[in-house]
Coordinates of C-alpha atoms in Angstrom, one line a residue:
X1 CA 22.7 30.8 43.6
X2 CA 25.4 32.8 42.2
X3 CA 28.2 30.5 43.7
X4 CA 26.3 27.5 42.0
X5 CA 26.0 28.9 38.9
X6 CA 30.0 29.7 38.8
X7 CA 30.7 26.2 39.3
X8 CA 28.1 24.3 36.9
X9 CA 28.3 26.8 34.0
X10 CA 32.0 25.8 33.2
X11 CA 31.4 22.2 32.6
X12 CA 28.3 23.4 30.3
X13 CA 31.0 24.2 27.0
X14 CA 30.1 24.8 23.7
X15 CA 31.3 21.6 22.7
X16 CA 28.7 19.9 25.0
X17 CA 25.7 21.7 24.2
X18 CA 26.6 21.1 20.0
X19 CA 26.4 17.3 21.1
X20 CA 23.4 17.6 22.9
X21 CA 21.8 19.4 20.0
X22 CA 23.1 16.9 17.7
X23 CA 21.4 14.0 19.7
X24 CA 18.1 16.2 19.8
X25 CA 18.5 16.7 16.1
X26 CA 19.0 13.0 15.1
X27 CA 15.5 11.8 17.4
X28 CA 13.2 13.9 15.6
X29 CA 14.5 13.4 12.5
X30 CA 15.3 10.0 12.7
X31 CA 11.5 8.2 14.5
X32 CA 12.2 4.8 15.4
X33 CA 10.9 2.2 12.4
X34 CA 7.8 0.6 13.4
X35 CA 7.5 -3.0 11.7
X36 CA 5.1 -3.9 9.5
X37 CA 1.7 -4.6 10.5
X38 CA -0.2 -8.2 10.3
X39 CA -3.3 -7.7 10.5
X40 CA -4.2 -11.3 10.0
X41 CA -2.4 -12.3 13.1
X42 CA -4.1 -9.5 15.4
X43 CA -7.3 -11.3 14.3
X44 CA -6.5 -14.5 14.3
X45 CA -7.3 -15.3 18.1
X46 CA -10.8 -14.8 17.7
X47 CA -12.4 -16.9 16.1
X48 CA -15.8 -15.0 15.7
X49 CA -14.2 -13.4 12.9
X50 CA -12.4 -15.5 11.1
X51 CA -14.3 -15.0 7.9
X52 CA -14.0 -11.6 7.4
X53 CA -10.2 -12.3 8.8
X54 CA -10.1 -14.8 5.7
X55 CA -11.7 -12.3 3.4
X56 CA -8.6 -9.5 4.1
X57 CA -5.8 -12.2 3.2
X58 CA -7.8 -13.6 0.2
X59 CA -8.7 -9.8 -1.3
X60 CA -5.0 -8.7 -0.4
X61 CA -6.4 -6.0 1.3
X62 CA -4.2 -7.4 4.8
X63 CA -1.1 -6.9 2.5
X64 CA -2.4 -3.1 1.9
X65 CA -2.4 -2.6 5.6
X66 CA 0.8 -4.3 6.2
X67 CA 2.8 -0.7 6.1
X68 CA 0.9 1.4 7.5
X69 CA 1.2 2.5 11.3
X70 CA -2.2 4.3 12.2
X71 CA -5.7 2.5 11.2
X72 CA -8.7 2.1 12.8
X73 CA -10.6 -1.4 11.1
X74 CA -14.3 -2.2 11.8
X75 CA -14.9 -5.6 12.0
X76 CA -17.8 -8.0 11.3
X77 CA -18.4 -10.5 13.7
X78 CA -18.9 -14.3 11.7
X79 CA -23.0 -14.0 13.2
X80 CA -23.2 -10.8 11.0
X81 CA -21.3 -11.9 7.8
X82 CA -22.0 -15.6 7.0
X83 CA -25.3 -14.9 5.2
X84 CA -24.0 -11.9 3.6
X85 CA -23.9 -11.1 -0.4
X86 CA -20.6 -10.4 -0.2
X87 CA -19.3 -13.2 0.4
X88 CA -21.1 -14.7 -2.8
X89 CA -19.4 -11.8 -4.4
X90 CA -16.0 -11.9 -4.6
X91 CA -15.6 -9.1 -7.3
X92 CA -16.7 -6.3 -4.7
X93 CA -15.2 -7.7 -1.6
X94 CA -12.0 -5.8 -1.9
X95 CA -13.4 -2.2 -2.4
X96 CA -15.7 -3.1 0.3
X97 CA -13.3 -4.2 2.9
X98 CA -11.2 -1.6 2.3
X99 CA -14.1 0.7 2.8
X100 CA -14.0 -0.8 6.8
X101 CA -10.6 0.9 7.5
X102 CA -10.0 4.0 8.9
X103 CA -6.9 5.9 8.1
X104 CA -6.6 7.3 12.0
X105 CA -6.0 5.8 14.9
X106 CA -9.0 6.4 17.3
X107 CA -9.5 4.4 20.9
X108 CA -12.7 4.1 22.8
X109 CA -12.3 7.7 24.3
X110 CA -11.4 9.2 21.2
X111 CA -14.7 7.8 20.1
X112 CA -16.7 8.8 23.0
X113 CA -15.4 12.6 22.6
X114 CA -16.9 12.9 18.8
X115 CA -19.2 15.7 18.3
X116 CA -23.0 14.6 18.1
X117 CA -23.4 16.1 14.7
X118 CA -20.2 13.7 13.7
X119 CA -16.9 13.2 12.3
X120 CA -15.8 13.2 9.0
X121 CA -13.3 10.0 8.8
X122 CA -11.4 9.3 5.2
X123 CA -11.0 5.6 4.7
X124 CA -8.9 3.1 2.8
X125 CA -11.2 3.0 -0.5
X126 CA -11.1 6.8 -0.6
X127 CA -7.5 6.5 -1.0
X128 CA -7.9 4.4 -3.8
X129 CA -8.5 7.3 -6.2
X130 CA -11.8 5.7 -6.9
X131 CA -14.5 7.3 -4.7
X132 CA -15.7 10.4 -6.2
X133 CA -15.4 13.7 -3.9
X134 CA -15.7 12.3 -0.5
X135 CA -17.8 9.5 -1.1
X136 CA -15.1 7.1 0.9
X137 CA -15.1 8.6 3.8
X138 CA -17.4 7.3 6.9
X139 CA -19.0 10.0 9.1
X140 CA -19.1 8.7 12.7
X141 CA -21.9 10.2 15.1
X142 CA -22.4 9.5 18.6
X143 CA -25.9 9.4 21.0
X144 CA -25.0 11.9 23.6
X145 CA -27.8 10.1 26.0
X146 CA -26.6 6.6 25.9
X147 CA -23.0 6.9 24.4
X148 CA -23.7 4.8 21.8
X149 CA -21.2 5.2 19.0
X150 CA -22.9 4.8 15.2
X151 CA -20.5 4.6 11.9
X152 CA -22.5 5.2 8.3
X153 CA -21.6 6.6 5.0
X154 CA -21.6 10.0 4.3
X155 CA -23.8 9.7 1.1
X156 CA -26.7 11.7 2.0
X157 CA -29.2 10.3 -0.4
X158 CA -28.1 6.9 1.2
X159 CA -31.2 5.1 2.9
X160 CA -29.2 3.3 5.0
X161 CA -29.1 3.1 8.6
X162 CA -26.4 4.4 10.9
X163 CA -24.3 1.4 11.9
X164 CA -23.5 0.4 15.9
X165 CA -20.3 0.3 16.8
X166 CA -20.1 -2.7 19.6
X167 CA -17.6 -3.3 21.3
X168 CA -13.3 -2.7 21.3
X169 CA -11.8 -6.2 20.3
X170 CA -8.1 -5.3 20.1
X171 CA -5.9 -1.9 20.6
X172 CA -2.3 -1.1 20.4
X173 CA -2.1 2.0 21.5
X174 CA -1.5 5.0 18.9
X175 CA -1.2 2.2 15.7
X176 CA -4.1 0.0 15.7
X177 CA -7.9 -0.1 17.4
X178 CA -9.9 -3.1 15.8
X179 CA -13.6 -2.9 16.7
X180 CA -16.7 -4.6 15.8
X181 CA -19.6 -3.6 13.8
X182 CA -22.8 -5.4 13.5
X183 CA -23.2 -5.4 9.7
X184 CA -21.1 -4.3 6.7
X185 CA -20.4 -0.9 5.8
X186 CA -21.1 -0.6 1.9
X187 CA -19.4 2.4 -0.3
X188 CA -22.2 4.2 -2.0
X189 CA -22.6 2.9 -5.5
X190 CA -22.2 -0.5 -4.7
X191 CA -25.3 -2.9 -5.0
X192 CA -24.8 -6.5 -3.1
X193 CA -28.1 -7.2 -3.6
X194 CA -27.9 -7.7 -7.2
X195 CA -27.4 -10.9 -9.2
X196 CA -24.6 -13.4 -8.2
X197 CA -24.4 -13.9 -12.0
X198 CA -22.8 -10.3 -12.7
X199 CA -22.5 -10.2 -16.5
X200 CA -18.2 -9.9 -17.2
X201 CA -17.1 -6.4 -18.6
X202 CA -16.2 -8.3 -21.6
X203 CA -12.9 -7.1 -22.4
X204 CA -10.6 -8.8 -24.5
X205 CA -6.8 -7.6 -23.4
X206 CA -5.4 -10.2 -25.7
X207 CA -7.4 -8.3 -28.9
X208 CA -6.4 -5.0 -26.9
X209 CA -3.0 -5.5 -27.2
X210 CA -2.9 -7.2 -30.7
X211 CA -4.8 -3.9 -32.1
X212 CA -2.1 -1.9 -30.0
X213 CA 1.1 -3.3 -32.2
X214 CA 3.0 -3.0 -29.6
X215 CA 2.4 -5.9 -27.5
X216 CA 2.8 -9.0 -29.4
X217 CA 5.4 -10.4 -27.2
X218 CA 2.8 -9.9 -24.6
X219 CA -0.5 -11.3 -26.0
X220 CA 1.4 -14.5 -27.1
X221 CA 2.7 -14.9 -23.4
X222 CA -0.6 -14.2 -22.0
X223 CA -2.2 -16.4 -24.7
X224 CA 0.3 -19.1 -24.1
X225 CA 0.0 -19.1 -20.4
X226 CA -3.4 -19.3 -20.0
X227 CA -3.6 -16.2 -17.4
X228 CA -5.6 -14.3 -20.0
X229 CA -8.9 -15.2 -19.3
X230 CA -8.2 -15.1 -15.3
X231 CA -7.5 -11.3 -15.4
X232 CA -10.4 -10.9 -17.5
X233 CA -12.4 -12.5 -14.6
X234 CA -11.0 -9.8 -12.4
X235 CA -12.3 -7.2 -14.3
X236 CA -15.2 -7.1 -12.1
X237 CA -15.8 -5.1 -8.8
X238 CA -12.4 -3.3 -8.0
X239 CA -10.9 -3.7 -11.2
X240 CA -7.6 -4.4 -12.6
X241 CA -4.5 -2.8 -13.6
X242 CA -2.1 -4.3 -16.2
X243 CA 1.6 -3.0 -16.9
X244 CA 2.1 -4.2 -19.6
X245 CA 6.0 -4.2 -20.9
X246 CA 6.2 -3.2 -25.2
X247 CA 8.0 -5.5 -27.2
X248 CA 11.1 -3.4 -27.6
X249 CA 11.2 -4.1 -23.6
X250 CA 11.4 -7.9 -24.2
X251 CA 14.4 -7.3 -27.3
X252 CA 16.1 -5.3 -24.5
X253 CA 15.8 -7.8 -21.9
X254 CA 19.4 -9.3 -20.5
X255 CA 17.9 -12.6 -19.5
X256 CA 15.2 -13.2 -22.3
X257 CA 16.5 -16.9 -22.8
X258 CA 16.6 -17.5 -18.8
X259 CA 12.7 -16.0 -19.2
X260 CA 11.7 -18.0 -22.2
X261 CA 13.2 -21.3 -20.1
X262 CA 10.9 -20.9 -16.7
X263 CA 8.4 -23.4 -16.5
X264 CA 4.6 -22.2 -17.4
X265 CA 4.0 -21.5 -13.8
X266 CA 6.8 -19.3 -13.2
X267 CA 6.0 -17.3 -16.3
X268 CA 2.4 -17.1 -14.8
X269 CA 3.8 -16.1 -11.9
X270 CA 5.5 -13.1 -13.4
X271 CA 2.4 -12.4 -15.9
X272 CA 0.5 -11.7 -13.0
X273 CA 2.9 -9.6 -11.4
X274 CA 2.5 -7.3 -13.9
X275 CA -1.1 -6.7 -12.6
X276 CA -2.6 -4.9 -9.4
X277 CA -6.8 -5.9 -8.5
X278 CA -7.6 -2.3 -8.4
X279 CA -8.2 0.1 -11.1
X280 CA -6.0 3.2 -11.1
X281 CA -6.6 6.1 -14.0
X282 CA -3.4 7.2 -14.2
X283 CA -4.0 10.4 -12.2
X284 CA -4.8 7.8 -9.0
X285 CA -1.3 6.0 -9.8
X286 CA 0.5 9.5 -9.7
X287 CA -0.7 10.0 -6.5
X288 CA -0.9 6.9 -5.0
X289 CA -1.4 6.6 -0.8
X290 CA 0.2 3.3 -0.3
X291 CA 3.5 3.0 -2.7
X292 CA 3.6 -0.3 -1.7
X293 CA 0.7 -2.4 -4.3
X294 CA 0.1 -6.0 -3.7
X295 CA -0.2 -8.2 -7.0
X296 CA -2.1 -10.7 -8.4
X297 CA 0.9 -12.5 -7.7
X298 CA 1.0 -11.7 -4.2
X299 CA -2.9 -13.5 -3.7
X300 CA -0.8 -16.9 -5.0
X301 CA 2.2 -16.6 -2.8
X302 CA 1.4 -14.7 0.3
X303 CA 1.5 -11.3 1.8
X304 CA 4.2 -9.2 1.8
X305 CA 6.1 -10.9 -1.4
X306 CA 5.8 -10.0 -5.4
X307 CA 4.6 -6.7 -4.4
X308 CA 5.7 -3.3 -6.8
X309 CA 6.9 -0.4 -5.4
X310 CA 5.2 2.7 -7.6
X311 CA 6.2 6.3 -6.8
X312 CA 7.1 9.3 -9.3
X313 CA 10.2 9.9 -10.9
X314 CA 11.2 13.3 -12.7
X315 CA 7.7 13.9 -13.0
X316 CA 6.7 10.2 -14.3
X317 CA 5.3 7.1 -12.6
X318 CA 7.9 4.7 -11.5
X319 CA 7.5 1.1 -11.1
X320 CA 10.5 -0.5 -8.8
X321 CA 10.6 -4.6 -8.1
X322 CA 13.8 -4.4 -6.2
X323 CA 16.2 -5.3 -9.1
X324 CA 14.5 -3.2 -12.1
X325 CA 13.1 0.5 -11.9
X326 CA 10.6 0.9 -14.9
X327 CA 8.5 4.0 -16.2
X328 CA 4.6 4.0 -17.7
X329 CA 5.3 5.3 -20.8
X330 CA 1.8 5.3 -22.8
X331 CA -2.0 4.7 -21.2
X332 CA -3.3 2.0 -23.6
X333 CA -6.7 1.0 -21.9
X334 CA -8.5 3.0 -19.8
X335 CA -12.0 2.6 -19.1
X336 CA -13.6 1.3 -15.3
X337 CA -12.4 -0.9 -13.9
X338 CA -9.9 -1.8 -16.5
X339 CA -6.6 0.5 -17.4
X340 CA -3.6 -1.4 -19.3
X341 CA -0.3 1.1 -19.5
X342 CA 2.9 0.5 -21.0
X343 CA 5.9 0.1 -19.7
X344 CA 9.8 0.6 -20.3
X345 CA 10.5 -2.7 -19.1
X346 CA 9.6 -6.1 -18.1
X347 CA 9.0 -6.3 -14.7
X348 CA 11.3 -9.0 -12.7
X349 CA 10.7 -9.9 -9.4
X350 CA 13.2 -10.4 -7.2
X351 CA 11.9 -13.6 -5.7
X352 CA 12.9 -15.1 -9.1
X353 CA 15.7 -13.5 -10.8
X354 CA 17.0 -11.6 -7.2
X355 CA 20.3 -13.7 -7.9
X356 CA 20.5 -13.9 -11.5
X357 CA 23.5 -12.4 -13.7
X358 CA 20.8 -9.7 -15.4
X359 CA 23.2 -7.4 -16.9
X360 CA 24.8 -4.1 -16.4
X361 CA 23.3 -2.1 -13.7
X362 CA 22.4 0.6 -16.2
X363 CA 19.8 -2.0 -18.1
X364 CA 18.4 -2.9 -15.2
X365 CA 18.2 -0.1 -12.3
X366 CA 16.9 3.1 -14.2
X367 CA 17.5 2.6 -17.6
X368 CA 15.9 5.2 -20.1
X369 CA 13.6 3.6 -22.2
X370 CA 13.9 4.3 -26.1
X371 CA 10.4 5.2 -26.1
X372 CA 10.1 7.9 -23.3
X373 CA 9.7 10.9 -24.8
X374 CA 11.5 12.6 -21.8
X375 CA 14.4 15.5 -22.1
X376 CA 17.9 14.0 -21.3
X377 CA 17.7 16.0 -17.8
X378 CA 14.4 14.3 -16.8
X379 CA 16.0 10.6 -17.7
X380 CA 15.7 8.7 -14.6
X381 CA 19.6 7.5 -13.2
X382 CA 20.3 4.8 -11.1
X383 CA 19.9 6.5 -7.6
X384 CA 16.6 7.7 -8.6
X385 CA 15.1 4.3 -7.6
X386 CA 13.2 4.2 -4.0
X387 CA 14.7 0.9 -3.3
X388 CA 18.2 2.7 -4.2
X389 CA 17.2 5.6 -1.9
X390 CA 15.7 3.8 1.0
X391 CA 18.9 1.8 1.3
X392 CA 20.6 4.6 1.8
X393 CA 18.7 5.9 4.3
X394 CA 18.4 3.5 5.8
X395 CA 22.6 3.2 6.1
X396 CA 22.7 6.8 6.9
X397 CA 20.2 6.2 9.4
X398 CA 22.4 3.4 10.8
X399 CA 25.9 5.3 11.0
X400 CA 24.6 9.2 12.4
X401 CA 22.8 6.6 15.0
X402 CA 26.1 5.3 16.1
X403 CA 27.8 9.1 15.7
X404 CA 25.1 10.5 17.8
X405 CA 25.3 8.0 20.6
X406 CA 29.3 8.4 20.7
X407 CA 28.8 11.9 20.9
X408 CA 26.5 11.7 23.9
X409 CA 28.7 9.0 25.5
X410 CA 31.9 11.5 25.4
X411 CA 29.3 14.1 26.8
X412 CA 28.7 13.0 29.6
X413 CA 32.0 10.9 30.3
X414 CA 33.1 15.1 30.3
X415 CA 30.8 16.4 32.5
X416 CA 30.9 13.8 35.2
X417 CA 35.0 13.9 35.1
X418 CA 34.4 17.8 35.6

């Protein structure tokens, strides 16, 4: 053992154990990306549930899944969901849906190992900010003498009955488990039974912005475009929320004319992707789950495009569409389920002006607005953007990825010449 040890330990140098330690290092720091999830195409081969399929691309709730890499989703088979209120009520299906996905992945043994007084499971609507305490989470019980695996709120006034789960429709292992359920799983608070005829909040954001004097560049687009009365109609249900840009954002706009010149439709287009169908309270938006928010944009185009990147900078809520970074800088509106907020700066998606000549990058990426009251140090700067960042992690990623597999290569080119 001795004579073996003489003759290996030389060809274990310093120099090799560093690299190995360096290619250790750069795996757990570095997890392989995981692309983004489509949930409409793991459903799509069965046709049983192609409604409630439909009603996650529709709602935009499949584009709210789309980055996220461990969910469990309960399922309503077509048999179960056909006759059901909610689809003659578009203004809860969102909220509702989104109260059908699990933040966890579990698999059929995970479920057959729960406790039989439960477990406590947080879902997609409690992440919205808008379930009070832990009124969107599912508590998920099991019959210890038939294995049968039940799914119900955890409202305990509720007087509904625990749900069945029935069967395991698709799995990929540690990401995604889709099962079926044989009726939908309603937050508490929410009444499908009541009339299809839900009287409208009645808010008039036009007159809310008028009275604002702030926001007459705004009201006249809105007015002019038509798109005024359409978010009003969103009101209901999950809400909306409305960034709204002041009208010293439009004066300091590089490409006003190029704006001014779109067609109605585009300036729809970008009217609605000022808005997000959820209510968020500021306090929600600050502490967002998903940074990644879907549009009213989005539900007219597709998943996965005019979407708005919202995180926090220097302590205040940061809105970045690829190609301009803005900052909320006053709460004008906010009352369930509508909240309006100001913003630094118009809001350009990059699936319009991505290759137009907007200006210096220090108008568009970052830019300070003249209303902020923030201290000079707080001012955001141009690498504070998480687009800005994530590109350069994402290079960084790339080139200590090549450094690390070099390394390694040398390594053991070394030890096998020794």
């Amino acid at each position: 053992m001795a004579s073996t040890f003489s003759i290996i330990s030389p060809h274990f140098t310093p120099l090799l154990f560093s690299h190995l330690l360096l290619f250790h290092f750069f795996l757990h720091t570095h997890p392989p990306l995981v692309s983004a999830l489509n949930i409409t195409a793991l459903l799509s081969p069965f046709p049983d549930l192609s409604i409630f399929n439909n009603l996650l691309t529709t709602s935009a709730v499949a584009s709210d899944l789309s980055l996220r890499s461990s969910l469990t989703l309960l399922a309503v088979p077509n048999r179960f969901l056909s006759s059901s209120d909610l689809v003659r009520h578009p203004y809860a299906v969102a909220d509702v849906l989104r109260f059908h996905v699990l933040l966890q992945y579990l698999s059929w043994p995970d479920l057959l190992q729960v406790p039989p007084n439960g477990k406590l499971v947080t879902t997609l609507f409690q992440a919205t900010g808008r379930a009070t305490a832990d009124l969107g989470s599912v508590n998920i019980t099991r019959n210890p003498s038939d294995t049968t695996v039940y799914v119900r709120s955890t409202n305990s006034s509720s007087s509904t009955t625990p749900i069945p789960i029935l069967s395991l429709v698709k799995t990929l292992p540690y990401n995604v488990s889709i099962f079926t359920v044989n009726s939908l799983l309603v937050p508490p608070g929410f009444d499908l039974m009541a009339s299809e005829n839900q009287p409208p909040v009645g808010l008039n954001i036009t007159e809310v912005l008028i009275n604002s004097h702030n926001f007459n560049v705004a009201a006249s687009m809105l007015t002019a475009s038509g798109v005024a009365k359409e978010f009003e109609d969103d009101e209901g249900g999950a809400g909306i929320t409305f960034f709204v840009p002041t009208d010293m954002a439009f004066a300091d706009l590089p490409i006003m004319e190029r704006l001014q010149s779109l067609p109605a439709d585009k300036k729809a287009v970008i009217l609605k992707f000022h808005v997000l169908h959820s209510y968020y309270p500021l306090g929600s938006l600050e502490s967002i789950v998903n940074p990644v928010q879907p549009t009213l944009a989005t539900e007219d185009t597709g998943a996965g495009r005019f979407t708005l990147n919202i995180t926090r900078v220097n302590g205040s809520v940061a809105i970045d569409t690829g190609i301009v970074l803005a900052s909320i800088t006053q709460t004008v509106f906010d009352q369930n389920p509508v909240s309006i907020f100001a913003v630094s700066m118009v809001l350009l998606p990059k699936e319009i002006f991505g290759n137009e000549p907007t200006g210096p990058a220090s108008r568009i990426l970052g830019a300070q607005p003249p209303d902020v009251s923030l201290s000079p140090q707080d001012s955001p700067s141009p690498s504070s953007s998480p687009g800005f960042h994530a590109e350069i992690r994402s290079s960084a990623a790339v080139v200590e990825l090549c450094k690390a597999i070099a390394l390694l290569c040398i390594s053991f080119n070394y030890l096998v010449w020794l």
